[in-house]
Amino acid sequence: MFLRELTEPAGSLKGAGPETVRRLSGAAVNSIADLLCHYPRNWEDRVRAVPIAGFRNSPVNTVVRVSGHDWIGAGGMRTLKVYVEDDSGSASLVCFNRPFLGKKLTPGKFFRLWGRFFYKYGEIQSSTFEFEDAAEGGKGFGRILPVYPLSEGLTQGVLRRLVKDALDLYGPSLEDELPGRITVRDNLLSKKDAVRAFHFPSSMEELERARKTLIYEELFYLEIMVGKRAMERRAAVRNPAGPASSGAFSPLQTRLLERLPFKLTSGQTEAAAEINRDMDGAWPMARLLQGDVGSGKTLVSFLAALKAVEGGGQAAIMAPTELLARQHAENATRLLEPLGIRISFLTGNIRAAGRAPLLASLAGGGTDIVVGTHVLFSRDAAYRDLSLVVVDEQHRFGVTQRSLIMAKGDYPHLLMMSATPIPRTLALTVFGDMDVSVIRDMPPGRKPVKTHLAREANEEKVYSFVRKELAAGRQAYFVYPLIGGGEDGESGENGGLKAASSMAERLSRFVFPQYTTALLHSKIDEDEKQRIMNSFSRGGITILAATSVVEVGVDVPNATCMVVEHAERFGLSALHQLRGRVGRGADQAYCFLVYSEPPDAGSKGLPGAEKGPHNRDLFSSERSALTDGGKARLRIMLENNDGFAIAEEELKLRGPGQIAGTEQSGFLPLGIADPVRDAAELAGAREDAFSILEGDGDLKKPENRIVAEVLRRAPPFSNVAL
Ligand code: ADP
Ligand code: MG
């Protein structure tokens, strides 16, 4: 059996009653396979002896003699204390609710003891210990024990017992999933040994080998699946002749470019040419377009859409928020309709009556380009001939959503866009054989946004700075972490945080009474939201007090001030996106990151805060006692204007597995491997997988039999599109 074939319910194990089964399913453990893949998060090394005196560095693991008893507390609340000693020192065991232990732990007897100890009330104490008769040579000792991630109602004891039973029953029949030559070459373990040793290793060395085996196997199959998908895409030949395309602009594209008041940047030109070559190529395009906030990716996607339409197909441009989708639709209408292109705008908000004709026009081919949100792949959306899918802000979409929209066409071209750069290792893993274009330049005349840090107590200085900008005819955003007004689900109490709704009120009544302020957040009705945005972009509204709804895409060149309050609460990519809302016109723009101090404000400033090329700590007397993480993040914002650099820094700061945009479930469907941490293994696995597929695409050769069998009987990653 392959591990994934062990679909018997976990409840079939002895000792897994209905209550345990319910609790297991709460931890997504339903089958025996799930149970065996419920990997430990840590291990307790109970092989290595640690005397009492060593308690500070690790749990104690030693043989002790009981030296006496004592009782603390009074009456029915009395608690037993047992004194023990070994050669290195003495300690006490506090037996909360376990008075009966006195009968077992009788003075003079020897026990093997395991537990975490702390120095308390002048003695070395533990209340979480395990013991057994020293003579017994016991079960739980002298071994390395797994420590599982627990959830509601589950205990280590229950999980250890169940996993042990499952291993005893099913372990011996587990079949290898890696070709034998790889196992031998890399000195890996067989599958059955690896699974057993990962739960109950006999030594730390064996644990390491088990880990290496399971990680490699997971990455190997990930890359086999990625490679197979790449082959499928190439097999969906659109253009058999596959003439070498020059990537030159098509007639419609040329007409659009002639109508623009500006020229493409060289980054845009190069990306557009790469896309044109792909779309003329032999097989469907799969390209990721990266470019910093404001680099002009939308226009590049419009050029691609024109090419799709010229080829007789339809294009779908999908954005994660209604606000952004509407903005794209308006731009598309303004720029492309004059060229005779028929644009539709489709969002979940358009009700049945208005929707039916839109859907009909999409299905009938009356629409050339449809712009919208998630509804573009809803069940009732059908396309006559969807030939290009554009996914804007792709990190906001999950893998499943991407495959749903792709399924609306017959291998359509795919263009994904993001301002959140993805490290190459991740791009390789998650996006398979995606090609990447990067726009590295910005439209001319943009001045880098000047970033300033300010302590909340110095807010007045920020206000007066903003006031000058407003007096000069500019506009401003104020962003808060909460909506407020009871909309955050926490009645009234904001934990000292400023909220958008109350601040909108305060800004308009007290701070900037001579200007119009509007409130914008996700709970506001879409039509109202749109009225507000329109008015803001026409200048009817001067100040927008908002939550991070304004984070993606919003484009109002006359807004020159971005004030983010409680900036320490926002992630780096969010801060970068927010800052990207300003500096979109010719005027100098400013970003104020206002941070609040915890009550025990200390004396340390933000180290290095004044170093940035364009940025400085506006109020150099600033002092803060932010958490180290918060400090480091804000400092990165001061020192960097480039989204790629910020993403790299964020990667360093947050570590693997935490990269922006990969948090969504289903995005990285890995159980044990981490493509950043295990980058070297990933590269090796990819090489192995691809060389197998290149030499034997149908996996017919005897030496690849195992791989073929795995794919046939227990396909990995079957529930995600890679
Ligand atoms: P992003 O890459 O962040 O999606 P946008 O596509 O929203 O950026 O473009 C930002 C702004 O820059 C828009 O107002 C757009 O019209 C403008 N723009 C795009 N390309 C150019 C260019 N080559 N020259 C001048 N302005 C441009
Ligand atoms: Mg954009």
PDB file of N, CA and C and ligand atoms in Angstrom, residues 297-298 328 392-393 553, ligand 2:
ATOM      1  N   LYS A 297       1.455  48.097 -15.010  1.00  0.00           N
ATOM      2  CA  LYS A 297       1.152  46.746 -15.473  1.00  0.00           C
ATOM      3  C   LYS A 297      -0.206  46.673 -16.171  1.00  0.00           C
ATOM      4  N   THR A 298      -1.152  47.512 -15.713  1.00  0.00           N
ATOM      5  CA  THR A 298      -2.496  47.442 -16.282  1.00  0.00           C
ATOM      6  C   THR A 298      -2.463  47.645 -17.792  1.00  0.00           C
ATOM      7  N   HIS A 328     -10.351  49.338 -13.324  1.00  0.00           N
ATOM      8  CA  HIS A 328      -9.853  48.737 -14.573  1.00  0.00           C
ATOM      9  C   HIS A 328     -10.900  48.849 -15.672  1.00  0.00           C
ATOM     10  N   ASP A 392      -5.056  39.984 -11.980  1.00  0.00           N
ATOM     11  CA  ASP A 392      -4.333  41.112 -11.393  1.00  0.00           C
ATOM     12  C   ASP A 392      -4.176  40.881  -9.892  1.00  0.00           C
ATOM     13  N   GLU A 393      -3.116  41.395  -9.318  1.00  0.00           N
ATOM     14  CA  GLU A 393      -2.831  41.180  -7.897  1.00  0.00           C
ATOM     15  C   GLU A 393      -2.994  39.698  -7.587  1.00  0.00           C
ATOM     16  N   GLY A 553      -4.358  48.904  -5.878  1.00  0.00           N
ATOM     17  CA  GLY A 553      -4.800  49.439  -7.150  1.00  0.00           C
ATOM     18  C   GLY A 553      -5.279  50.875  -7.245  1.00  0.00           C
TER      19      GLY A 553
HETATM   20 MG    MG B   2      -2.181  47.340 -10.628  1.00  0.00          MG
END
